[in-house]
Coordinates of C-alpha atoms in Angstrom, one line a residue:
X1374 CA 9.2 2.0 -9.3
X1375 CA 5.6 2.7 -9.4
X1376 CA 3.5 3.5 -12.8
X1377 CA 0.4 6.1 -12.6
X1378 CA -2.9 5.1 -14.3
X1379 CA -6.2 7.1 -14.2
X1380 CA -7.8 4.9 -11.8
X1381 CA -4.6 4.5 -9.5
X1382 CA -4.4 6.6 -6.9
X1383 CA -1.7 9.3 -6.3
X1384 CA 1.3 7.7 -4.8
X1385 CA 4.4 9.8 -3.2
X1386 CA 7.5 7.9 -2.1
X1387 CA 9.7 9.8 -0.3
X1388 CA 13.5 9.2 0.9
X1389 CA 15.5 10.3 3.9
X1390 CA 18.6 8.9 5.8
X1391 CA 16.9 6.6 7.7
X1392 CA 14.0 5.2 5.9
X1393 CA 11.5 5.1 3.0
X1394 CA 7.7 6.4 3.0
X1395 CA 5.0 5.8 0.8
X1396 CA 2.2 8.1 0.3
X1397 CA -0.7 6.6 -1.1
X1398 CA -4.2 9.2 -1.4
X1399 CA -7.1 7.0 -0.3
X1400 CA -9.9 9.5 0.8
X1401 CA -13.1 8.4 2.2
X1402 CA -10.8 5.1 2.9
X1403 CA -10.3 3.3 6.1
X1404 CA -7.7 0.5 7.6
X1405 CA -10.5 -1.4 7.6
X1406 CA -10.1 -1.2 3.3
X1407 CA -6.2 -2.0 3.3
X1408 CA -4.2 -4.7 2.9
X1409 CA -0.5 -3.8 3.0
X1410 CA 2.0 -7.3 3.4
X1411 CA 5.4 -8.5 1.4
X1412 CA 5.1 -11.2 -0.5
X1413 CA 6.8 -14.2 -1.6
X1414 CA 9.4 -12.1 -3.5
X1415 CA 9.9 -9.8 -1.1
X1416 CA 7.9 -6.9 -3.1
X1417 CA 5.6 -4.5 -0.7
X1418 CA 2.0 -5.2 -2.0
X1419 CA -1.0 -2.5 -1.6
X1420 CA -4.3 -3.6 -1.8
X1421 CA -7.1 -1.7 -1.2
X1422 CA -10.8 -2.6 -1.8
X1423 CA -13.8 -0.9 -1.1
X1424 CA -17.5 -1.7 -1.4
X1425 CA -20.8 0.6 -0.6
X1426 CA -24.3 0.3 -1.1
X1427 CA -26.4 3.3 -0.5
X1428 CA -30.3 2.8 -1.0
X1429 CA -33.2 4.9 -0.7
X1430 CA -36.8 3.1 -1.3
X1431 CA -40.1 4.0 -1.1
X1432 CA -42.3 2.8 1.4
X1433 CA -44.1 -0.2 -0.9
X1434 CA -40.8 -1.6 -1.6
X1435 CA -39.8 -0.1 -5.1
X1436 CA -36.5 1.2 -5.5
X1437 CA -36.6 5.2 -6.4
X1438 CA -32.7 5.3 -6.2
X1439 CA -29.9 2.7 -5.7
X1440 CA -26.3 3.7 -5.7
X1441 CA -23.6 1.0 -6.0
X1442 CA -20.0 2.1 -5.5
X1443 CA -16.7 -0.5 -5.7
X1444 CA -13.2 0.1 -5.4
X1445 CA -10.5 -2.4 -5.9
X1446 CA -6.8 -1.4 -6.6
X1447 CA -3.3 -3.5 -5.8
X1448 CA 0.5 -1.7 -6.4
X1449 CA 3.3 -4.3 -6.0
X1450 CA 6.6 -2.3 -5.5
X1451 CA 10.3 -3.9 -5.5
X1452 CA 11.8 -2.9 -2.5
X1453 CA 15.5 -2.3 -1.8
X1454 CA 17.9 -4.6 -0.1
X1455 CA 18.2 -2.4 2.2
X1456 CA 14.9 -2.2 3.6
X1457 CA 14.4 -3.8 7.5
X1458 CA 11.1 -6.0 6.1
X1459 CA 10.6 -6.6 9.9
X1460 CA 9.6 -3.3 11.0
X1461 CA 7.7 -1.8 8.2
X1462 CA 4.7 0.0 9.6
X1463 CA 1.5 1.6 8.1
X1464 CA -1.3 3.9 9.2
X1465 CA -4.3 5.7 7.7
X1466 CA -4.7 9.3 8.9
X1467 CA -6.6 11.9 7.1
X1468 CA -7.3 10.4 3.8
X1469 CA -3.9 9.3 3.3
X1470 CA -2.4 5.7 3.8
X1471 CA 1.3 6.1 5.1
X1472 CA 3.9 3.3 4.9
X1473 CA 7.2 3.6 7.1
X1474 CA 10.0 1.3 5.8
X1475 CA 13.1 1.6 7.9
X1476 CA 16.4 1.3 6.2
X1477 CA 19.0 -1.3 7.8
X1478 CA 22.3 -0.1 8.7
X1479 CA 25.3 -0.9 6.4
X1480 CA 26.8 -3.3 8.6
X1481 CA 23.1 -5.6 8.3
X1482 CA 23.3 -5.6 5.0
X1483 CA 26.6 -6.1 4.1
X1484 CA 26.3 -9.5 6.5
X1485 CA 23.2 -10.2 4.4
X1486 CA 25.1 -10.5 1.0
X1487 CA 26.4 -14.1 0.1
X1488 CA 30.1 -14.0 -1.3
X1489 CA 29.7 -17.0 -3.8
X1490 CA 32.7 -18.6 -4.9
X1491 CA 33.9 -18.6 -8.6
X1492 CA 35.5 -22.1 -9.7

């Protein structure tokens, strides 16, 4: 489901009777730096993007120091047929972006498979 790379952060995805949660580590990060929406193949898609400038300059104008930092990272996940895409919710809290996907009932998705007749 999800491949780790050096420069990717740490992602958890955890499974209980009711729903799916996805852990992603994102410290120093705010909402404000997320992007979380399902696209046009129904995949959850993660984008996060940072940018920061720091400077420090003398008083004539010259720079002494100046610190660029950028960020950029996307994770497209396939999600199950069984996840209610309505009522996924996400929330940044303590360095960590947290993704609730809610499960449907049986019932919900048995009426959401297509029997397709064989001729």
């Amino acid at each position: 489901m999800v491949r780790a790379n050096a420069t990717a952060p740490a992602i958890n995805v955890f499974e209980t009777e009711k729903e799916y949660k996805v852990e992603l580590a994102a410290p120093g990060m705010t909402k404000e730096d997320f992007n979380v929406c399902i696209d046009e193949e129904s995949n959850l898609v993660i984008t996060m993007e940072k940018k920061v400038e720091n400077k420090e300059e003398e008083k004539d104008g010259r720079y002494l120091r100046r610190e660029f930092s950028y960020s950029k990272f996307q994770q497209t996940m396939i999600l199950p047929d069984n996840v209610d895409k309505e009522n996924i919710s996400a929330v940044v809290e303590n360095g960590v972006l947290n993704i609730q996907l809610p499960k449907l009932s049986e019932e919900a998705v048995k009426k959401a498979e297509k029997r397709i007749e064989v001729k």
